[in-house]
Amino acid sequence: INAEYGGTTTDRHFCWRLSRAVDILKIVYKLTKHYPDVYQVLDTTLDLVSVILTKLRTDTQSHALFVSVGIKLISVIPYKSGWGALHKINFLPRSDSCLTNWEGLYTEILNYYERPNTQFPVTIALLKLLKRSSFNNEFIADSQFFTEGVLVLLYVLRDVFCGLQKWRFESALLKLKMCKSILVVISRVLQIYRQRKEEREEEGDRQTMSLIEEHVLPALHSGPAHHTLLNIVSWYSALGSANMEEHIERKVCSVVSHTLTVLSLVIKLSPTQSGLEQALVVSNGENSNITAQIATYTYQNTSVKVSLHATRLLTDISTTNAVSLYSALGSSTVPLALAFVNRLSSRSQDVYIKSAILDFISAAVETQPSLTELFMNIEKEGVLGENSCLHPVLEYITRSTTLPLVLVCSVYRLLYKVWHYRHTAAITALKKTEKFWEKLCKHSFEEIDLEKKISSYHLLIRAYTFHILAGDIFYNPCDATTDMVTSLKERDCFLYWTKVLKRICSSVEDTISPSAEDSLFMLPLSEAYLSFVRAWRSFLVVTLVVRQSKDDKLKDNITFHIAGALYYQTAKLDKRVTLKASAEFASLLTILLKHHKNAADQPVLVKVCVQVLETASKSQHDLNQIVIIPVLASLLNVFQGLATANKHQVLRDSGIITELVMLLCNQITSVNPNQLVSLSCATLSQVIETMGSEESWFSNISQIAPGLVRLTEENLLSSTHEVSEALLSLILCISNYKAGASVLQWSNIQRLLCFAQFYSGDKLDSGHQLQRLWFLVVQIVVSLLHTLQIKFAEDAILFASIRHERLMLVIGSLRSDFTHINEVELFTRLLYSLSFYRDMWHIKAPHCLSDVGTILGTTLPIITRCMTTSSVEKEMTQVLSSLCNLTAMLRTMTPSILSLLKEKISVQCSAGPLLALNFSSPVPGTEGPPSYGIMTSCMRGCLTLLQRVDPCRSTTPTKTDSDGKTEETQKSHVIFCMENILYVLISQAQQIIMDSNVSPTEIHYLKRELAMELKTILEGVNRHYRRGGNAQSPRMDRTLSSSSAMGNMLEHSHLAFFKLGYNFVNSLLQG
């Protein structure tokens, strides 16, 4: 044929040979269909077919028949060769040409032969090719060819499916056959789209997904195709009136059934208020609508499949449509409800119809309150009406062990919806029935044979049971549910179902192939497993955490098995459902450990958590939110629940310190969510504090320290305050150890501490979060100075010189309120730490040291006033702490009394004397260096406060333990301040007295005024203790010395330091 073809098709002999060629192709088609390997021998046949097809005309029967058989042959050979051959003859569209205008061989055959002759052999062959390809997993997995298949479907949908109503056919069966084939392909493509949308496929499928979403779905829910779908649905209503043959009626029912399936898929996948949904609920000229018409199909006995799919479609409409289904159904609503209840009560009705009806009622409970009231039919006082759907539901529960699983599962799903959406009247009526909870929960006591294939129904029934129990216990616990939980514990059901989750989590596969009817109700086994995991999680949280179970042994066992299940689940993160199950296990483990911190086998838990983190961090999926963050929180809960003495041993026993530190360091320095970085910092801080100065964490910290400092600077600049706070807290923890502090100094942390912006100008309030960050920075400086000492002193002095204006501003704010007393306390702690390096301070920043003297002279009067006016215990403690820091700073900076008395010469400091020779009373708000008057005034204020916080024993009212501890702390602070001030006064006065450069007049003035001031204060201390006060100083061996009237006080060893003060006063008066 190929050799002798000369361009004419009128030669009878040629047409005869063409018909013989068709017979040959049919033989090859049959051979290849049943014996696929034959194609490897006859591969040249397809090439000859391709050449002949390019030469044939498209308007004769023999030629169309040749094309149709050729396409049949293509449908049974490997898809790449077949679809490639169709491209060679320009039979299929290339890229997206069919979105505009597709001119090819098929278009010519359709327009010039098939439609004029009412015969469609090529179209039927093309639809068979599409159908076979859509069920070929290899074809679907190949994104390029699957996209081409969707393009062909789009063309068929636009130019064939929408024209079926207008075309003439040689027989009705041909039209029905074409409709069914198109609907099957549409349904298959939409199911694939729905599955891939849920599973979030990779980049290669985005073109196909967008093609379906932007073109196929709009054509079905808003284009002319949805009118064709609705017209096909109306065919079923004409079956009773039309005189059709029986086999044609069966074909019509099959086509309508597939149409209802497509409508359900389109409604689920389309946006709300689409053209299809509006057409379903808008009334036509006969005061009814398509929805009401579909409702009549649900209780007609012509076809079980149509009734089943019509009920499923009503379920989808009630779930996704914003319009009330009660109003859309109109007058047919009540008959529909009665018909449904009667079908549920009938023992001869199809099981799948009953399941569909129960699912429809479940959907109504969720979104259709009017329909719910109609179906529940609850009368007054919680009594079930005669036509209530709960009557057959209760009967099904009683006989649940003998009913098909699909029906039992639908019953439990309805009850779960009732409890989940808190239908109070129905819940009350159900709970009033006899032995309701025993009947409902009997499946929870039955074990599952794990050696056999597990049905998803088994898991779903128990999942709904545990959901119902958890909801009732949470909202309205009663004796019946409490007894049921007790029975579950006594029969070890808690531990059994936890072990079941752990055992089957690593082997869940969708190995069961359900029937066509089962596929409407049965979730895949993996989805059922996920539902069971969520239900068991809710049940455990409610019974063990919310209701605060005291069975610690049970909590330990469940926590251990949940951790094991999480490990097994994370090890096979290859499917979407395993990712979600891992998230549920991780969150459950976090909740359990948060409320049960003293779990047994902590080393095992720590090891399992670290192994899960390692596996999850290496996964190709993004597991930050669903696994890594909850597991880190669990790990943090384990550390926080351990006693300080046990933390080190637990980490040692787990044997994963190095791996854990490395993992946490990687999480901190990598690009991760803020919450993950914060949790990693908190966990690493716990590990460092636990291990102390050991070298197990130092090597990893030394590697990330520069990146850690840089990351902190970046987050401060980007105003990511939560992460910045976590990073600064980690840096503070590291700075407490010499090795870590040295690494931080090498990482140029000085720039971050000195120049990071936490406040603006003279504005005091910079926000709560910024204020916390600023406090952390000051604490880090103090910690580094304490750890590194002289090595960091210069950097700390630089920090103080840069930030001293802020200190003056904060100190001034104390004149009006105590809002910034926390910051004042931190600053005074820093100044006390710097006081040990006064000489270096004087050399490196003399102006700053003079400013510090001004700060002391300004701060002491203000704090003294605050000390005597504050009435809030917390504020008083902070004020005293600040005063302790300042007085301790002065004591550190003044020469030692022992040196002065021993050498009998003046011990000069390079910075000169600390106190100005002035005994006038200080005025708060004035600036200047500290003076003798300021110090004595501060000491008098301490004495006044001592009498307030340590009154006489005979008049002391009964105090609580917390009040007693607070007062004891305040008394210690007051005595400490008085001793420091006394020490500074003695040292500074002795230095001046021994200084030959001071005039005798000034020395005489100093002796007289200081002796009188100290004598008055020391006599006040003596009177206080003679009345019964008893305050012990944090320093030992200090007593008050007195004249003969105070001789008895000399015997108290804890007042020895005041004896030294009295002796010094005597020496001043005698000199």
PDB file of N, CA and C in Angstrom, residues 882-930:
ATOM      1  N   SER A 882      21.027  47.447  94.736  1.00  0.00           N
ATOM      2  CA  SER A 882      21.800  48.500  94.070  1.00  0.00           C
ATOM      3  C   SER A 882      22.718  49.213  95.051  1.00  0.00           C
ATOM      4  N   LEU A 883      22.210  49.512  96.246  1.00  0.00           N
ATOM      5  CA  LEU A 883      23.025  50.191  97.260  1.00  0.00           C
ATOM      6  C   LEU A 883      24.181  49.305  97.709  1.00  0.00           C
ATOM      7  N   CYS A 884      23.930  47.986  97.811  1.00  0.00           N
ATOM      8  CA  CYS A 884      25.012  47.058  98.169  1.00  0.00           C
ATOM      9  C   CYS A 884      26.109  47.089  97.117  1.00  0.00           C
ATOM     10  N   ASN A 885      25.722  47.129  95.860  1.00  0.00           N
ATOM     11  CA  ASN A 885      26.722  47.160  94.785  1.00  0.00           C
ATOM     12  C   ASN A 885      27.558  48.434  94.841  1.00  0.00           C
ATOM     13  N   LEU A 886      26.882  49.582  95.056  1.00  0.00           N
ATOM     14  CA  LEU A 886      27.605  50.855  95.084  1.00  0.00           C
ATOM     15  C   LEU A 886      28.538  50.948  96.279  1.00  0.00           C
ATOM     16  N   THR A 887      28.048  50.545  97.456  1.00  0.00           N
ATOM     17  CA  THR A 887      28.903  50.624  98.642  1.00  0.00           C
ATOM     18  C   THR A 887      30.053  49.617  98.558  1.00  0.00           C
ATOM     19  N   ALA A 888      29.773  48.429  97.970  1.00  0.00           N
ATOM     20  CA  ALA A 888      30.854  47.460  97.783  1.00  0.00           C
ATOM     21  C   ALA A 888      31.879  47.975  96.787  1.00  0.00           C
ATOM     22  N   MET A 889      31.414  48.726  95.779  1.00  0.00           N
ATOM     23  CA  MET A 889      32.328  49.332  94.817  1.00  0.00           C
ATOM     24  C   MET A 889      33.244  50.336  95.511  1.00  0.00           C
ATOM     25  N   LEU A 890      32.668  51.175  96.366  1.00  0.00           N
ATOM     26  CA  LEU A 890      33.493  52.144  97.102  1.00  0.00           C
ATOM     27  C   LEU A 890      34.474  51.434  98.014  1.00  0.00           C
ATOM     28  N   ARG A 891      34.050  50.363  98.639  1.00  0.00           N
ATOM     29  CA  ARG A 891      34.933  49.628  99.542  1.00  0.00           C
ATOM     30  C   ARG A 891      36.098  49.003  98.776  1.00  0.00           C
ATOM     31  N   THR A 892      35.819  48.532  97.563  1.00  0.00           N
ATOM     32  CA  THR A 892      36.889  47.948  96.753  1.00  0.00           C
ATOM     33  C   THR A 892      37.882  49.008  96.309  1.00  0.00           C
ATOM     34  N   MET A 893      37.399  50.200  96.013  1.00  0.00           N
ATOM     35  CA  MET A 893      38.264  51.239  95.472  1.00  0.00           C
ATOM     36  C   MET A 893      39.034  51.990  96.553  1.00  0.00           C
ATOM     37  N   THR A 894      38.642  51.872  97.800  1.00  0.00           N
ATOM     38  CA  THR A 894      39.339  52.583  98.872  1.00  0.00           C
ATOM     39  C   THR A 894      40.506  51.736  99.383  1.00  0.00           C
ATOM     40  N   PRO A 895      41.545  52.360  99.932  1.00  0.00           N
ATOM     41  CA  PRO A 895      42.685  51.583 100.450  1.00  0.00           C
ATOM     42  C   PRO A 895      42.281  50.696 101.617  1.00  0.00           C
ATOM     43  N   SER A 896      43.014  49.612 101.808  1.00  0.00           N
ATOM     44  CA  SER A 896      42.723  48.666 102.874  1.00  0.00           C
ATOM     45  C   SER A 896      43.028  49.285 104.236  1.00  0.00           C
ATOM     46  N   ILE A 897      42.141  49.078 105.192  1.00  0.00           N
ATOM     47  CA  ILE A 897      42.353  49.604 106.544  1.00  0.00           C
ATOM     48  C   ILE A 897      43.570  48.953 107.178  1.00  0.00           C
ATOM     49  N   LEU A 898      43.718  47.667 106.942  1.00  0.00           N
ATOM     50  CA  LEU A 898      44.865  46.963 107.527  1.00  0.00           C
ATOM     51  C   LEU A 898      46.172  47.548 107.030  1.00  0.00           C
ATOM     52  N   SER A 899      46.239  47.889 105.743  1.00  0.00           N
ATOM     53  CA  SER A 899      47.466  48.483 105.204  1.00  0.00           C
ATOM     54  C   SER A 899      47.738  49.826 105.839  1.00  0.00           C
ATOM     55  N   LEU A 900      46.686  50.609 106.020  1.00  0.00           N
ATOM     56  CA  LEU A 900      46.867  51.930 106.612  1.00  0.00           C
ATOM     57  C   LEU A 900      47.353  51.830 108.053  1.00  0.00           C
ATOM     58  N   LEU A 901      46.736  50.940 108.838  1.00  0.00           N
ATOM     59  CA  LEU A 901      47.090  50.842 110.251  1.00  0.00           C
ATOM     60  C   LEU A 901      48.448  50.181 110.442  1.00  0.00           C
ATOM     61  N   LYS A 902      48.792  49.254 109.518  1.00  0.00           N
ATOM     62  CA  LYS A 902      50.037  48.516 109.670  1.00  0.00           C
ATOM     63  C   LYS A 902      51.242  49.353 109.282  1.00  0.00           C
ATOM     64  N   GLU A 903      51.115  50.089 108.165  1.00  0.00           N
ATOM     65  CA  GLU A 903      52.255  50.834 107.661  1.00  0.00           C
ATOM     66  C   GLU A 903      52.421  52.180 108.345  1.00  0.00           C
ATOM     67  N   LYS A 904      51.356  52.672 108.934  1.00  0.00           N
ATOM     68  CA  LYS A 904      51.369  53.979 109.591  1.00  0.00           C
ATOM     69  C   LYS A 904      51.747  55.113 108.645  1.00  0.00           C
ATOM     70  N   ILE A 905      51.553  54.839 107.325  1.00  0.00           N
ATOM     71  CA  ILE A 905      51.807  55.892 106.348  1.00  0.00           C
ATOM     72  C   ILE A 905      50.627  55.925 105.403  1.00  0.00           C
ATOM     73  N   SER A 906      50.519  57.012 104.693  1.00  0.00           N
ATOM     74  CA  SER A 906      49.403  57.166 103.775  1.00  0.00           C
ATOM     75  C   SER A 906      49.610  56.291 102.554  1.00  0.00           C
ATOM     76  N   VAL A 907      48.621  55.437 102.246  1.00  0.00           N
ATOM     77  CA  VAL A 907      48.633  54.598 101.042  1.00  0.00           C
ATOM     78  C   VAL A 907      47.823  55.330  99.981  1.00  0.00           C
ATOM     79  N   GLN A 908      48.537  55.949  99.075  1.00  0.00           N
ATOM     80  CA  GLN A 908      47.883  56.793  98.089  1.00  0.00           C
ATOM     81  C   GLN A 908      47.416  55.974  96.894  1.00  0.00           C
ATOM     82  N   CYS A 909      46.307  56.389  96.341  1.00  0.00           N
ATOM     83  CA  CYS A 909      45.795  55.768  95.109  1.00  0.00           C
ATOM     84  C   CYS A 909      46.016  56.753  93.977  1.00  0.00           C
ATOM     85  N   SER A 910      46.303  56.225  92.816  1.00  0.00           N
ATOM     86  CA  SER A 910      46.619  57.082  91.674  1.00  0.00           C
ATOM     87  C   SER A 910      45.467  58.003  91.318  1.00  0.00           C
ATOM     88  N   ALA A 911      44.271  57.638  91.683  1.00  0.00           N
ATOM     89  CA  ALA A 911      43.109  58.450  91.325  1.00  0.00           C
ATOM     90  C   ALA A 911      42.733  59.450  92.406  1.00  0.00           C
ATOM     91  N   GLY A 912      43.458  59.483  93.528  1.00  0.00           N
ATOM     92  CA  GLY A 912      43.162  60.433  94.586  1.00  0.00           C
ATOM     93  C   GLY A 912      42.078  59.949  95.514  1.00  0.00           C
ATOM     94  N   PRO A 913      41.685  60.773  96.534  1.00  0.00           N
ATOM     95  CA  PRO A 913      40.660  60.370  97.497  1.00  0.00           C
ATOM     96  C   PRO A 913      39.297  60.244  96.830  1.00  0.00           C
ATOM     97  N   LEU A 914      38.477  59.398  97.443  1.00  0.00           N
ATOM     98  CA  LEU A 914      37.147  59.141  96.885  1.00  0.00           C
ATOM     99  C   LEU A 914      36.106  60.144  97.372  1.00  0.00           C
ATOM    100  N   LEU A 915      36.214  60.576  98.637  1.00  0.00           N
ATOM    101  CA  LEU A 915      35.172  61.383  99.261  1.00  0.00           C
ATOM    102  C   LEU A 915      35.619  62.836  99.371  1.00  0.00           C
ATOM    103  N   ALA A 916      34.677  63.712  99.122  1.00  0.00           N
ATOM    104  CA  ALA A 916      34.924  65.144  99.305  1.00  0.00           C
ATOM    105  C   ALA A 916      34.725  65.491 100.773  1.00  0.00           C
ATOM    106  N   LEU A 917      35.561  66.423 101.276  1.00  0.00           N
ATOM    107  CA  LEU A 917      35.509  66.807 102.687  1.00  0.00           C
ATOM    108  C   LEU A 917      34.345  67.768 102.884  1.00  0.00           C
ATOM    109  N   ASN A 918      33.156  67.204 103.011  1.00  0.00           N
ATOM    110  CA  ASN A 918      31.938  67.991 103.132  1.00  0.00           C
ATOM    111  C   ASN A 918      30.944  67.173 103.934  1.00  0.00           C
ATOM    112  N   PHE A 919      30.389  67.781 104.983  1.00  0.00           N
ATOM    113  CA  PHE A 919      29.462  67.073 105.856  1.00  0.00           C
ATOM    114  C   PHE A 919      28.045  67.616 105.754  1.00  0.00           C
ATOM    115  N   SER A 920      27.770  68.417 104.753  1.00  0.00           N
ATOM    116  CA  SER A 920      26.422  68.965 104.608  1.00  0.00           C
ATOM    117  C   SER A 920      25.493  67.875 104.110  1.00  0.00           C
ATOM    118  N   SER A 921      24.211  68.033 104.431  1.00  0.00           N
ATOM    119  CA  SER A 921      23.211  67.039 104.009  1.00  0.00           C
ATOM    120  C   SER A 921      23.050  67.075 102.499  1.00  0.00           C
ATOM    121  N   PRO A 922      22.993  65.911 101.860  1.00  0.00           N
ATOM    122  CA  PRO A 922      22.881  65.862 100.396  1.00  0.00           C
ATOM    123  C   PRO A 922      21.505  66.300  99.929  1.00  0.00           C
ATOM    124  N   VAL A 923      21.478  66.895  98.763  1.00  0.00           N
ATOM    125  CA  VAL A 923      20.221  67.298  98.126  1.00  0.00           C
ATOM    126  C   VAL A 923      20.021  66.424  96.902  1.00  0.00           C
ATOM    127  N   PRO A 924      18.998  65.586  96.858  1.00  0.00           N
ATOM    128  CA  PRO A 924      18.789  64.728  95.686  1.00  0.00           C
ATOM    129  C   PRO A 924      18.650  65.546  94.418  1.00  0.00           C
ATOM    130  N   GLY A 925      19.353  65.143  93.400  1.00  0.00           N
ATOM    131  CA  GLY A 925      19.279  65.847  92.115  1.00  0.00           C
ATOM    132  C   GLY A 925      20.517  66.638  91.798  1.00  0.00           C
ATOM    133  N   THR A 926      21.318  66.974  92.842  1.00  0.00           N
ATOM    134  CA  THR A 926      22.549  67.717  92.581  1.00  0.00           C
ATOM    135  C   THR A 926      23.649  66.756  92.156  1.00  0.00           C
ATOM    136  N   GLU A 927      24.515  67.219  91.282  1.00  0.00           N
ATOM    137  CA  GLU A 927      25.592  66.390  90.771  1.00  0.00           C
ATOM    138  C   GLU A 927      26.902  66.752  91.450  1.00  0.00           C
ATOM    139  N   GLY A 928      27.737  65.770  91.629  1.00  0.00           N
ATOM    140  CA  GLY A 928      29.043  65.989  92.260  1.00  0.00           C
ATOM    141  C   GLY A 928      29.564  64.686  92.810  1.00  0.00           C
ATOM    142  N   PRO A 929      30.843  64.672  93.239  1.00  0.00           N
ATOM    143  CA  PRO A 929      31.425  63.439  93.778  1.00  0.00           C
ATOM    144  C   PRO A 929      30.819  63.104  95.138  1.00  0.00           C
ATOM    145  N   PRO A 930      30.969  61.863  95.589  1.00  0.00           N
ATOM    146  CA  PRO A 930      30.452  61.511  96.916  1.00  0.00           C
ATOM    147  C   PRO A 930      31.254  62.214  98.007  1.00  0.00           C
TER     148      PRO A 930
END
